[in-house]
């Protein structure tokens, strides 16, 4: 018997970099997950470095756009199973009531859009964020989600979000 895909939402402040990359990465796991991204204060367009990176990695960009997290709280919103917050700024904002009573976890990582330097250095910051997201999402997708419940599941999700390999722990998180 087939089970419905689990609905996953990635949130950031601007929904133009980290959460968009996370959505693109997890989209490749179609069938197991329905995936979305949103922001507390969405930007008008996807960051050009994200577009370039995702294209270079052969991601499908169709439908990727910044959107407000309010789109996921209305009457027509999908019932969510998981919500992962990727930025401190979004974590400190008051989110809407998510339909479906999802399991939530804080998976913050440095904001590549806040990286200062030339275009090569910026591109490397985006590639590093992509790598961290890909690693976390791969770990999440490999969890035995059908058998993990309650605190055991929360503990595993929190552990995935703890990243000790940050390239620059002092990097600011206020650009996206």
CSV table of N, CA and C in Angstrom, one decimal:
chain,number,residue,atom,x,y,z
A,1,UNK,N,0.8,-1.2,0.0
A,1,UNK,CA,0.0,0.0,0.0
A,1,UNK,C,0.9,1.2,0.0
A,2,UNK,N,0.6,2.2,-0.9
A,2,UNK,CA,1.4,3.4,-1.0
A,2,UNK,C,1.0,4.4,0.1
A,3,UNK,N,2.0,5.1,0.6
A,3,UNK,CA,1.7,6.1,1.5
A,3,UNK,C,1.8,7.5,0.9
A,4,UNK,N,1.1,8.5,1.3
A,4,UNK,CA,1.2,9.8,0.8
A,4,UNK,C,2.6,10.4,1.1
A,5,UNK,N,3.1,11.2,0.2
A,5,UNK,CA,4.3,11.9,0.4
A,5,UNK,C,4.2,12.8,1.7
A,6,UNK,N,5.3,12.9,2.4
A,6,UNK,CA,5.4,13.8,3.6
A,6,UNK,C,5.6,15.2,3.1
A,7,UNK,N,4.9,16.1,3.7
A,7,UNK,CA,5.0,17.5,3.3
A,7,UNK,C,6.0,18.3,4.1
A,8,UNK,N,7.0,18.9,3.4
A,8,UNK,CA,8.1,19.5,4.1
A,8,UNK,C,8.2,21.0,3.7
A,9,UNK,N,8.3,21.9,4.6
A,9,UNK,CA,8.4,23.3,4.3
A,9,UNK,C,9.8,23.8,4.9
A,10,UNK,N,10.5,24.5,4.1
A,10,UNK,CA,11.8,25.1,4.5
A,10,UNK,C,11.5,26.6,4.6
A,11,UNK,N,11.9,27.3,5.7
A,11,UNK,CA,11.6,28.7,5.9
A,11,UNK,C,12.9,29.5,6.2
A,12,UNK,N,13.0,30.7,5.7
A,12,UNK,CA,14.0,31.6,5.9
A,12,UNK,C,13.3,33.0,6.0
A,13,UNK,N,14.1,34.0,6.1
A,13,UNK,CA,13.6,35.4,6.1
A,13,UNK,C,13.2,35.8,4.7
A,14,UNK,N,14.1,35.7,3.8
A,14,UNK,CA,13.9,36.2,2.4
A,14,UNK,C,13.4,35.2,1.4
A,15,UNK,N,13.5,33.9,1.7
A,15,UNK,CA,13.1,32.9,0.7
A,15,UNK,C,13.6,33.2,-0.7
A,16,UNK,N,14.9,33.5,-0.7
A,16,UNK,CA,15.5,33.7,-2.0
A,16,UNK,C,16.9,33.0,-2.2
A,17,UNK,N,17.3,32.3,-1.1
A,17,UNK,CA,18.6,31.7,-1.2
A,17,UNK,C,18.6,30.3,-0.5
A,18,UNK,N,18.8,30.2,0.8
A,18,UNK,CA,18.9,28.9,1.5
A,18,UNK,C,17.6,28.1,1.3
A,19,UNK,N,16.5,28.6,1.6
A,19,UNK,CA,15.2,27.8,1.6
A,19,UNK,C,14.9,27.4,0.1
A,20,UNK,N,15.2,28.3,-0.9
A,20,UNK,CA,15.0,27.9,-2.3
A,20,UNK,C,16.0,26.7,-2.6
A,21,UNK,N,17.2,26.8,-2.2
A,21,UNK,CA,18.2,25.7,-2.5
A,21,UNK,C,17.7,24.4,-1.8
A,22,UNK,N,17.2,24.5,-0.6
A,22,UNK,CA,16.7,23.3,0.1
A,22,UNK,C,15.5,22.7,-0.6
A,23,UNK,N,14.6,23.6,-1.1
A,23,UNK,CA,13.4,23.1,-1.9
A,23,UNK,C,13.9,22.4,-3.1
A,24,UNK,N,14.9,22.9,-3.8
A,24,UNK,CA,15.4,22.3,-5.1
A,24,UNK,C,16.0,21.0,-4.8
A,25,UNK,N,16.8,20.9,-3.7
A,25,UNK,CA,17.5,19.7,-3.4
A,25,UNK,C,16.5,18.6,-3.1
A,26,UNK,N,15.5,18.9,-2.2
A,26,UNK,CA,14.5,17.9,-1.8
A,26,UNK,C,13.6,17.5,-2.9
A,27,UNK,N,13.3,18.4,-3.9
A,27,UNK,CA,12.5,18.1,-5.0
A,27,UNK,C,12.9,16.8,-5.7
A,28,UNK,N,14.2,16.6,-5.7
A,28,UNK,CA,14.8,15.4,-6.4
A,28,UNK,C,14.3,14.1,-5.7
A,29,UNK,N,13.7,14.2,-4.5
A,29,UNK,CA,13.2,13.0,-3.8
A,29,UNK,C,11.7,12.9,-4.0
A,30,UNK,N,11.2,13.3,-5.2
A,30,UNK,CA,9.8,13.3,-5.5
A,30,UNK,C,9.2,11.9,-5.2
A,31,UNK,N,8.0,11.9,-4.7
A,31,UNK,CA,7.3,10.6,-4.4
A,31,UNK,C,7.4,10.4,-2.9
A,32,UNK,N,8.5,10.6,-2.3
A,32,UNK,CA,8.6,10.4,-0.8
A,32,UNK,C,8.2,11.7,-0.1
A,33,UNK,N,8.5,12.9,-0.7
A,33,UNK,CA,8.2,14.2,-0.1
A,33,UNK,C,7.5,15.1,-1.1
A,34,UNK,N,6.6,15.9,-0.5
A,34,UNK,CA,6.2,17.1,-1.2
A,34,UNK,C,6.9,18.3,-0.5
A,35,UNK,N,7.5,19.1,-1.3
A,35,UNK,CA,8.4,20.1,-0.6
A,35,UNK,C,8.1,21.5,-1.1
A,36,UNK,N,8.2,22.4,-0.1
A,36,UNK,CA,7.9,23.8,-0.3
A,36,UNK,C,9.0,24.7,0.4
A,37,UNK,N,9.0,26.0,0.0
A,37,UNK,CA,9.8,26.9,0.8
A,37,UNK,C,9.0,28.2,0.9
A,38,UNK,N,9.4,29.0,1.9
A,38,UNK,CA,8.7,30.3,2.1
A,38,UNK,C,9.6,31.2,3.0
A,39,UNK,N,9.2,32.4,3.1
A,39,UNK,CA,10.0,33.4,3.9
A,39,UNK,C,9.1,34.2,4.8
A,40,UNK,N,9.6,34.7,5.9
A,40,UNK,CA,8.9,35.6,6.8
A,40,UNK,C,8.7,37.0,6.1
A,41,UNK,N,9.8,37.3,5.3
A,41,UNK,CA,9.8,38.6,4.6
A,41,UNK,C,10.4,38.3,3.2
A,42,UNK,N,9.6,37.7,2.3
A,42,UNK,CA,10.2,37.2,1.1
A,42,UNK,C,10.6,38.3,0.2
A,43,UNK,N,11.7,38.1,-0.5
A,43,UNK,CA,12.3,39.0,-1.5
A,43,UNK,C,11.5,38.9,-2.8
A,44,UNK,N,11.8,39.7,-3.7
A,44,UNK,CA,11.0,39.8,-5.0
A,44,UNK,C,11.5,38.7,-6.0
A,45,UNK,N,12.7,38.2,-5.9
A,45,UNK,CA,13.2,37.2,-6.8
A,45,UNK,C,14.2,36.4,-6.2
A,46,UNK,N,14.5,35.2,-6.8
A,46,UNK,CA,15.5,34.3,-6.3
A,46,UNK,C,16.9,34.9,-6.6
A,47,UNK,N,17.8,34.7,-5.6
A,47,UNK,CA,19.1,35.3,-5.7
A,47,UNK,C,19.8,34.8,-7.0
A,48,UNK,N,20.4,35.6,-7.8
A,48,UNK,CA,21.0,35.2,-9.0
A,48,UNK,C,22.1,34.1,-8.8
A,49,UNK,N,22.8,34.2,-7.7
A,49,UNK,CA,23.9,33.2,-7.4
A,49,UNK,C,23.2,31.8,-7.2
A,50,UNK,N,22.0,31.8,-6.6
A,50,UNK,CA,21.3,30.5,-6.4
A,50,UNK,C,20.8,30.0,-7.8
A,51,UNK,N,20.3,30.9,-8.6
A,51,UNK,CA,19.9,30.4,-10.0
A,51,UNK,C,21.0,29.8,-10.7
A,52,UNK,N,22.2,30.5,-10.7
A,52,UNK,CA,23.3,30.0,-11.4
A,52,UNK,C,23.8,28.6,-10.9
A,53,UNK,N,23.9,28.5,-9.5
A,53,UNK,CA,24.3,27.3,-8.9
A,53,UNK,C,23.3,26.1,-9.2
A,54,UNK,N,22.1,26.4,-9.0
A,54,UNK,CA,21.1,25.3,-9.3
A,54,UNK,C,21.1,24.9,-10.7
A,55,UNK,N,21.2,25.8,-11.7
A,55,UNK,CA,21.3,25.5,-13.1
A,55,UNK,C,22.5,24.6,-13.4
A,56,UNK,N,23.6,25.0,-12.8
A,56,UNK,CA,24.9,24.2,-13.0
A,56,UNK,C,24.8,22.8,-12.5
A,57,UNK,N,23.9,22.6,-11.5
A,57,UNK,CA,23.8,21.3,-10.9
A,57,UNK,C,22.5,20.5,-11.5
A,58,UNK,N,22.0,21.1,-12.6
A,58,UNK,CA,20.9,20.5,-13.3
A,58,UNK,C,19.6,20.3,-12.5
A,59,UNK,N,19.3,21.3,-11.6
A,59,UNK,CA,18.1,21.3,-10.9
A,59,UNK,C,17.0,21.9,-11.8
A,60,UNK,N,15.8,21.4,-11.6
A,60,UNK,CA,14.6,22.0,-12.3
A,60,UNK,C,14.2,23.3,-11.5
A,61,UNK,N,14.2,24.4,-12.2
A,61,UNK,CA,13.9,25.7,-11.5
A,61,UNK,C,12.5,26.1,-11.7
A,62,UNK,N,11.7,25.3,-12.4
A,62,UNK,CA,10.3,25.6,-12.6
A,62,UNK,C,9.5,25.7,-11.3
A,63,UNK,N,8.9,26.8,-11.2
A,63,UNK,CA,8.0,27.1,-10.0
A,63,UNK,C,8.8,27.6,-8.8
A,64,UNK,N,10.1,27.6,-8.8
A,64,UNK,CA,10.9,28.2,-7.7
A,64,UNK,C,10.7,29.7,-7.7
A,65,UNK,N,10.1,30.2,-6.6
A,65,UNK,CA,9.9,31.6,-6.4
A,65,UNK,C,9.9,32.0,-5.0
A,66,UNK,N,10.3,33.2,-4.6
A,66,UNK,CA,10.1,33.6,-3.2
A,66,UNK,C,8.6,33.7,-2.9
A,67,UNK,N,8.2,33.2,-1.7
A,67,UNK,CA,6.8,33.4,-1.3
A,67,UNK,C,6.7,33.5,0.2
A,68,UNK,N,5.6,34.1,0.6
A,68,UNK,CA,5.4,34.4,2.0
A,68,UNK,C,5.0,33.1,2.7
A,69,UNK,N,5.4,33.0,4.0
A,69,UNK,CA,5.0,31.8,4.7
A,69,UNK,C,3.5,31.9,5.0
A,70,UNK,N,2.9,33.0,4.8
A,70,UNK,CA,1.4,33.1,5.0
A,70,UNK,C,0.7,32.2,4.0
A,71,UNK,N,1.3,32.0,2.9
A,71,UNK,CA,0.7,31.1,1.9
A,71,UNK,C,0.5,29.7,2.4
A,72,UNK,N,1.2,29.3,3.5
A,72,UNK,CA,1.2,28.0,4.0
A,72,UNK,C,0.4,27.9,5.3
A,73,UNK,N,-0.4,29.0,5.5
A,73,UNK,CA,-1.2,29.0,6.8
A,73,UNK,C,-2.7,29.2,6.4
A,74,UNK,N,-3.0,29.4,5.2
A,74,UNK,CA,-4.4,29.6,4.8
A,74,UNK,C,-5.2,28.4,4.7
A,75,UNK,N,-6.5,28.5,4.3
A,75,UNK,CA,-7.4,27.4,4.3
A,75,UNK,C,-7.0,26.4,3.1
A,76,UNK,N,-6.3,26.8,2.1
A,76,UNK,CA,-6.0,26.0,1.0
A,76,UNK,C,-4.5,25.5,1.1
A,77,UNK,N,-3.9,25.7,2.2
A,77,UNK,CA,-2.5,25.3,2.4
A,77,UNK,C,-2.4,23.8,2.6
A,78,UNK,N,-1.3,23.2,2.2
A,78,UNK,CA,-1.1,21.8,2.4
A,78,UNK,C,-0.9,21.5,3.9
A,79,UNK,N,-1.3,20.4,4.4
A,79,UNK,CA,-1.0,20.0,5.8
A,79,UNK,C,0.4,19.6,5.8
A,80,UNK,N,1.2,20.2,6.7
A,80,UNK,CA,2.6,20.0,6.7
A,80,UNK,C,3.0,18.9,7.8
A,81,UNK,N,4.0,18.2,7.4
A,81,UNK,CA,4.5,17.2,8.3
A,81,UNK,C,5.8,17.7,9.0
A,82,UNK,N,6.6,18.5,8.3
A,82,UNK,CA,7.8,19.0,8.9
A,82,UNK,C,8.0,20.4,8.4
A,83,UNK,N,8.5,21.3,9.3
A,83,UNK,CA,8.9,22.6,9.0
A,83,UNK,C,10.4,22.8,9.5
A,84,UNK,N,11.3,23.2,8.6
A,84,UNK,CA,12.7,23.4,9.0
A,84,UNK,C,13.0,24.9,8.8
A,85,UNK,N,13.4,25.5,9.9
A,85,UNK,CA,13.8,27.0,9.8
A,85,UNK,C,15.3,27.1,9.6
A,86,UNK,N,15.7,27.8,8.6
A,86,UNK,CA,17.1,27.8,8.2
A,86,UNK,C,17.8,29.1,8.6
A,87,UNK,N,17.1,30.1,9.1
A,87,UNK,CA,17.7,31.3,9.5
A,87,UNK,C,17.3,31.8,10.9
A,88,UNK,N,18.2,32.4,11.6
A,88,UNK,CA,17.9,32.9,13.0
A,88,UNK,C,16.8,34.0,12.9
A,89,UNK,N,16.8,34.8,11.8
A,89,UNK,CA,15.9,35.9,11.7
A,89,UNK,C,14.4,35.3,11.6
A,90,UNK,N,14.3,34.3,10.8
A,90,UNK,CA,12.9,33.6,10.7
A,90,UNK,C,12.6,32.9,12.0
A,91,UNK,N,13.6,32.3,12.7
A,91,UNK,CA,13.4,31.6,13.9
A,91,UNK,C,12.9,32.6,15.0
A,92,UNK,N,13.3,33.8,14.9
A,92,UNK,CA,12.9,34.8,16.0
A,92,UNK,C,11.6,35.5,15.6
A,93,UNK,N,11.1,35.3,14.4
A,93,UNK,CA,9.8,35.9,14.0
A,93,UNK,C,8.7,34.9,14.5
A,94,UNK,N,7.5,35.5,14.6
A,94,UNK,CA,6.3,34.6,15.0
A,94,UNK,C,5.7,34.0,13.8
A,95,UNK,N,5.8,32.7,13.6
A,95,UNK,CA,5.3,32.1,12.4
A,95,UNK,C,3.8,31.9,12.5
A,96,UNK,N,3.2,31.7,11.3
A,96,UNK,CA,1.7,31.5,11.4
A,96,UNK,C,1.5,30.1,11.9
A,97,UNK,N,0.2,29.8,12.2
A,97,UNK,CA,-0.1,28.4,12.6
A,97,UNK,C,-0.1,27.5,11.4
A,98,UNK,N,0.8,26.6,11.5
A,98,UNK,CA,1.0,25.7,10.3
A,98,UNK,C,-0.1,24.6,10.4
A,99,UNK,N,-0.8,24.3,9.2
A,99,UNK,CA,-1.8,23.3,9.2
A,99,UNK,C,-1.1,21.9,9.3
A,100,UNK,N,-1.7,21.0,10.0
A,100,UNK,CA,-1.2,19.6,10.1
A,100,UNK,C,-0.3,19.4,11.3
A,101,UNK,N,-0.1,20.4,12.2
A,101,UNK,CA,0.7,20.2,13.4
A,101,UNK,C,2.0,19.6,13.1
A,102,UNK,N,2.9,20.2,12.3
A,102,UNK,CA,4.1,19.6,11.9
A,102,UNK,C,5.2,19.6,13.0
A,103,UNK,N,6.1,18.7,12.8
A,103,UNK,CA,7.3,18.6,13.6
A,103,UNK,C,8.2,19.7,13.1
A,104,UNK,N,8.8,20.5,14.0
A,104,UNK,CA,9.6,21.6,13.6
A,104,UNK,C,11.1,21.4,14.1
A,105,UNK,N,12.0,22.0,13.3
A,105,UNK,CA,13.4,22.0,13.8
A,105,UNK,C,14.1,23.2,13.2
A,106,UNK,N,15.1,23.6,14.0
A,106,UNK,CA,15.9,24.8,13.6
A,106,UNK,C,17.2,24.3,13.0
A,107,UNK,N,17.4,24.5,11.7
A,107,UNK,CA,18.5,24.1,11.0
A,107,UNK,C,19.3,25.3,10.4
A,108,UNK,N,19.6,26.3,11.3
A,108,UNK,CA,20.3,27.5,10.8
A,108,UNK,C,21.6,27.2,10.2
A,109,UNK,N,22.0,28.0,9.2
A,109,UNK,CA,23.3,27.9,8.6
A,109,UNK,C,23.6,29.3,8.1
A,110,UNK,N,24.9,29.6,7.9
A,110,UNK,CA,25.3,30.9,7.4
A,110,UNK,C,24.6,31.3,6.2
A,111,UNK,N,24.2,32.6,6.1
A,111,UNK,CA,23.5,33.1,5.0
A,111,UNK,C,24.5,33.5,3.9
A,112,UNK,N,24.5,32.8,2.8
A,112,UNK,CA,25.5,33.1,1.7
A,112,UNK,C,25.2,34.4,1.1
A,113,UNK,N,24.0,34.9,1.1
A,113,UNK,CA,23.7,36.3,0.5
A,113,UNK,C,24.3,37.4,1.4
A,114,UNK,N,24.7,37.1,2.6
A,114,UNK,CA,25.4,38.1,3.4
A,114,UNK,C,26.9,38.1,3.3
A,115,UNK,N,27.4,37.1,2.5
A,115,UNK,CA,28.8,37.0,2.3
A,115,UNK,C,29.4,38.2,1.5
A,116,UNK,N,30.4,38.8,2.0
A,116,UNK,CA,31.0,39.9,1.3
A,116,UNK,C,32.3,39.4,0.6
A,117,UNK,N,32.6,40.0,-0.5
A,117,UNK,CA,33.8,39.7,-1.3
A,117,UNK,C,33.4,39.7,-2.7
A,118,UNK,N,34.4,39.2,-3.6
A,118,UNK,CA,34.1,39.3,-5.0
A,118,UNK,C,33.2,38.1,-5.4
A,119,UNK,N,32.8,38.1,-6.7
A,119,UNK,CA,31.8,37.1,-7.1
A,119,UNK,C,32.3,35.7,-6.9
A,120,UNK,N,33.6,35.4,-7.0
A,120,UNK,CA,34.1,34.1,-6.8
A,120,UNK,C,33.9,33.7,-5.4
A,121,UNK,N,34.2,34.5,-4.5
A,121,UNK,CA,34.0,34.3,-3.0
A,121,UNK,C,32.6,34.1,-2.7
A,122,UNK,N,31.7,34.9,-3.3
A,122,UNK,CA,30.3,34.8,-3.0
A,122,UNK,C,29.8,33.4,-3.6
A,123,UNK,N,30.2,33.1,-4.8
A,123,UNK,CA,29.8,31.8,-5.4
A,123,UNK,C,30.2,30.6,-4.5
A,124,UNK,N,31.4,30.7,-3.9
A,124,UNK,CA,31.8,29.7,-3.0
A,124,UNK,C,31.0,29.6,-1.7
A,125,UNK,N,30.5,30.8,-1.2
A,125,UNK,CA,29.6,30.8,0.0
A,125,UNK,C,28.3,30.1,-0.4
A,126,UNK,N,27.8,30.3,-1.5
A,126,UNK,CA,26.5,29.7,-1.9
A,126,UNK,C,26.8,28.2,-2.1
A,127,UNK,N,27.9,27.8,-2.7
A,127,UNK,CA,28.2,26.4,-2.9
A,127,UNK,C,28.3,25.7,-1.5
A,128,UNK,N,28.9,26.4,-0.6
A,128,UNK,CA,29.1,25.8,0.8
A,128,UNK,C,27.7,25.6,1.5
A,129,UNK,N,26.9,26.6,1.3
A,129,UNK,CA,25.5,26.5,1.9
A,129,UNK,C,24.8,25.3,1.2
A,130,UNK,N,24.9,25.2,-0.1
A,130,UNK,CA,24.3,24.1,-0.8
A,130,UNK,C,24.8,22.7,-0.2
A,131,UNK,N,26.1,22.6,-0.1
A,131,UNK,CA,26.7,21.4,0.5
A,131,UNK,C,26.1,21.1,1.8
A,132,UNK,N,26.0,22.1,2.7
A,132,UNK,CA,25.5,21.8,4.1
A,132,UNK,C,24.0,21.4,4.0
A,133,UNK,N,23.2,22.1,3.2
A,133,UNK,CA,21.8,21.7,3.0
A,133,UNK,C,21.7,20.3,2.4
A,134,UNK,N,22.4,20.0,1.4
A,134,UNK,CA,22.4,18.7,0.8
A,134,UNK,C,22.7,17.6,1.8
A,135,UNK,N,23.7,17.8,2.7
A,135,UNK,CA,24.1,16.9,3.7
A,135,UNK,C,22.9,16.7,4.7
A,136,UNK,N,22.4,17.8,5.2
A,136,UNK,CA,21.3,17.7,6.2
A,136,UNK,C,20.0,17.0,5.6
A,137,UNK,N,19.7,17.4,4.4
A,137,UNK,CA,18.5,16.8,3.7
A,137,UNK,C,18.7,15.3,3.5
A,138,UNK,N,19.9,14.9,3.1
A,138,UNK,CA,20.2,13.5,2.8
A,138,UNK,C,20.1,12.7,4.1
A,139,UNK,N,20.6,13.3,5.2
A,139,UNK,CA,20.5,12.6,6.5
A,139,UNK,C,19.0,12.5,6.9
A,140,UNK,N,18.2,13.6,6.8
A,140,UNK,CA,16.8,13.6,7.1
A,140,UNK,C,16.1,12.5,6.3
A,141,UNK,N,16.3,12.5,5.0
A,141,UNK,CA,15.6,11.6,4.1
A,141,UNK,C,16.0,10.1,4.4
A,142,UNK,N,17.1,9.9,5.0
A,142,UNK,CA,17.5,8.5,5.3
A,142,UNK,C,17.0,8.0,6.7
A,143,UNK,N,16.4,8.9,7.4
A,143,UNK,CA,15.8,8.5,8.7
A,143,UNK,C,14.6,7.5,8.5
A,144,UNK,N,14.5,6.6,9.5
A,144,UNK,CA,13.3,5.7,9.4
A,144,UNK,C,12.1,6.4,10.0
A,145,UNK,N,11.6,7.3,9.2
A,145,UNK,CA,10.5,8.2,9.6
A,145,UNK,C,9.2,7.5,10.0
A,146,UNK,N,9.0,6.3,9.5
A,146,UNK,CA,7.8,5.5,9.8
A,146,UNK,C,7.9,5.0,11.3
A,147,UNK,N,9.1,4.8,11.8
A,147,UNK,CA,9.3,4.3,13.1
A,147,UNK,C,9.7,5.3,14.2
A,148,UNK,N,10.2,6.4,13.8
A,148,UNK,CA,10.7,7.4,14.7
A,148,UNK,C,9.5,8.3,15.1
A,149,UNK,N,9.2,8.5,16.4
A,149,UNK,CA,8.1,9.3,16.9
A,149,UNK,C,8.5,10.1,18.0
A,150,UNK,N,7.8,11.2,18.3
A,150,UNK,CA,7.9,12.0,19.5
A,150,UNK,C,9.3,12.5,19.7
A,151,UNK,N,9.8,12.4,20.9
A,151,UNK,CA,11.1,13.0,21.3
A,151,UNK,C,12.3,12.3,20.5
A,152,UNK,N,12.1,11.0,20.2
A,152,UNK,CA,13.2,10.4,19.4
A,152,UNK,C,13.4,11.1,18.1
A,153,UNK,N,12.3,11.3,17.4
A,153,UNK,CA,12.3,12.0,16.1
A,153,UNK,C,12.9,13.4,16.3
A,154,UNK,N,12.4,14.2,17.3
A,154,UNK,CA,12.8,15.5,17.5
A,154,UNK,C,14.3,15.6,17.8
A,155,UNK,N,14.8,14.7,18.6
A,155,UNK,CA,16.2,14.6,18.9
A,155,UNK,C,17.0,14.4,17.6
A,156,UNK,N,16.6,13.5,16.7
A,156,UNK,CA,17.3,13.3,15.5
A,156,UNK,C,17.3,14.5,14.6
A,157,UNK,N,16.2,15.2,14.5
A,157,UNK,CA,16.1,16.4,13.6
A,157,UNK,C,16.9,17.5,14.2
A,158,UNK,N,16.9,17.7,15.5
A,158,UNK,CA,17.8,18.7,16.1
A,158,UNK,C,19.2,18.4,15.9
A,159,UNK,N,19.6,17.1,16.0
A,159,UNK,CA,21.0,16.7,15.8
A,159,UNK,C,21.5,17.0,14.4
A,160,UNK,N,20.6,16.8,13.4
A,160,UNK,CA,20.9,17.1,12.0
A,160,UNK,C,21.2,18.6,11.8
A,161,UNK,N,20.4,19.4,12.5
A,161,UNK,CA,20.6,20.9,12.4
A,161,UNK,C,21.8,21.5,13.1
A,162,UNK,N,22.4,20.7,13.9
A,162,UNK,CA,23.6,21.2,14.6
A,162,UNK,C,24.8,20.9,13.7
A,163,UNK,N,25.4,22.0,13.2
A,163,UNK,CA,26.4,21.9,12.2
A,163,UNK,C,27.7,22.5,12.8
A,164,UNK,N,28.7,21.7,13.0
A,164,UNK,CA,29.9,22.2,13.6
A,164,UNK,C,30.9,22.5,12.5
A,165,UNK,N,30.6,22.4,11.2
A,165,UNK,CA,31.5,22.7,10.1
A,165,UNK,C,31.3,24.0,9.5
A,166,UNK,N,30.7,25.0,10.2
A,166,UNK,CA,30.5,26.3,9.6
A,166,UNK,C,31.8,26.9,9.1
A,167,UNK,N,31.7,27.4,7.9
A,167,UNK,CA,33.0,28.0,7.4
A,167,UNK,C,33.3,29.3,8.1
A,168,UNK,N,32.3,30.1,8.5
A,168,UNK,CA,32.6,31.3,9.2
A,168,UNK,C,31.5,31.5,10.3
A,169,UNK,N,31.7,31.1,11.5
A,169,UNK,CA,30.7,31.2,12.5
A,169,UNK,C,30.3,32.6,12.9
A,170,UNK,N,31.0,33.6,12.4
A,170,UNK,CA,30.7,35.0,12.7
A,170,UNK,C,29.9,35.6,11.6
A,171,UNK,N,29.7,34.9,10.5
A,171,UNK,CA,29.0,35.4,9.4
A,171,UNK,C,27.6,35.9,9.8
A,172,UNK,N,27.2,37.0,9.3
A,172,UNK,CA,25.9,37.6,9.7
A,172,UNK,C,24.7,36.9,9.0
A,173,UNK,N,23.6,36.9,9.6
A,173,UNK,CA,22.4,36.2,9.1
A,173,UNK,C,21.3,37.2,8.8
A,174,UNK,N,21.6,38.5,8.4
A,174,UNK,CA,20.5,39.4,8.3
A,174,UNK,C,20.2,39.8,6.8
A,175,UNK,N,20.9,39.2,5.9
A,175,UNK,CA,20.6,39.6,4.5
A,175,UNK,C,19.4,38.8,3.9
A,176,UNK,N,19.2,37.6,4.3
A,176,UNK,CA,18.1,36.8,3.7
A,176,UNK,C,17.3,36.3,4.8
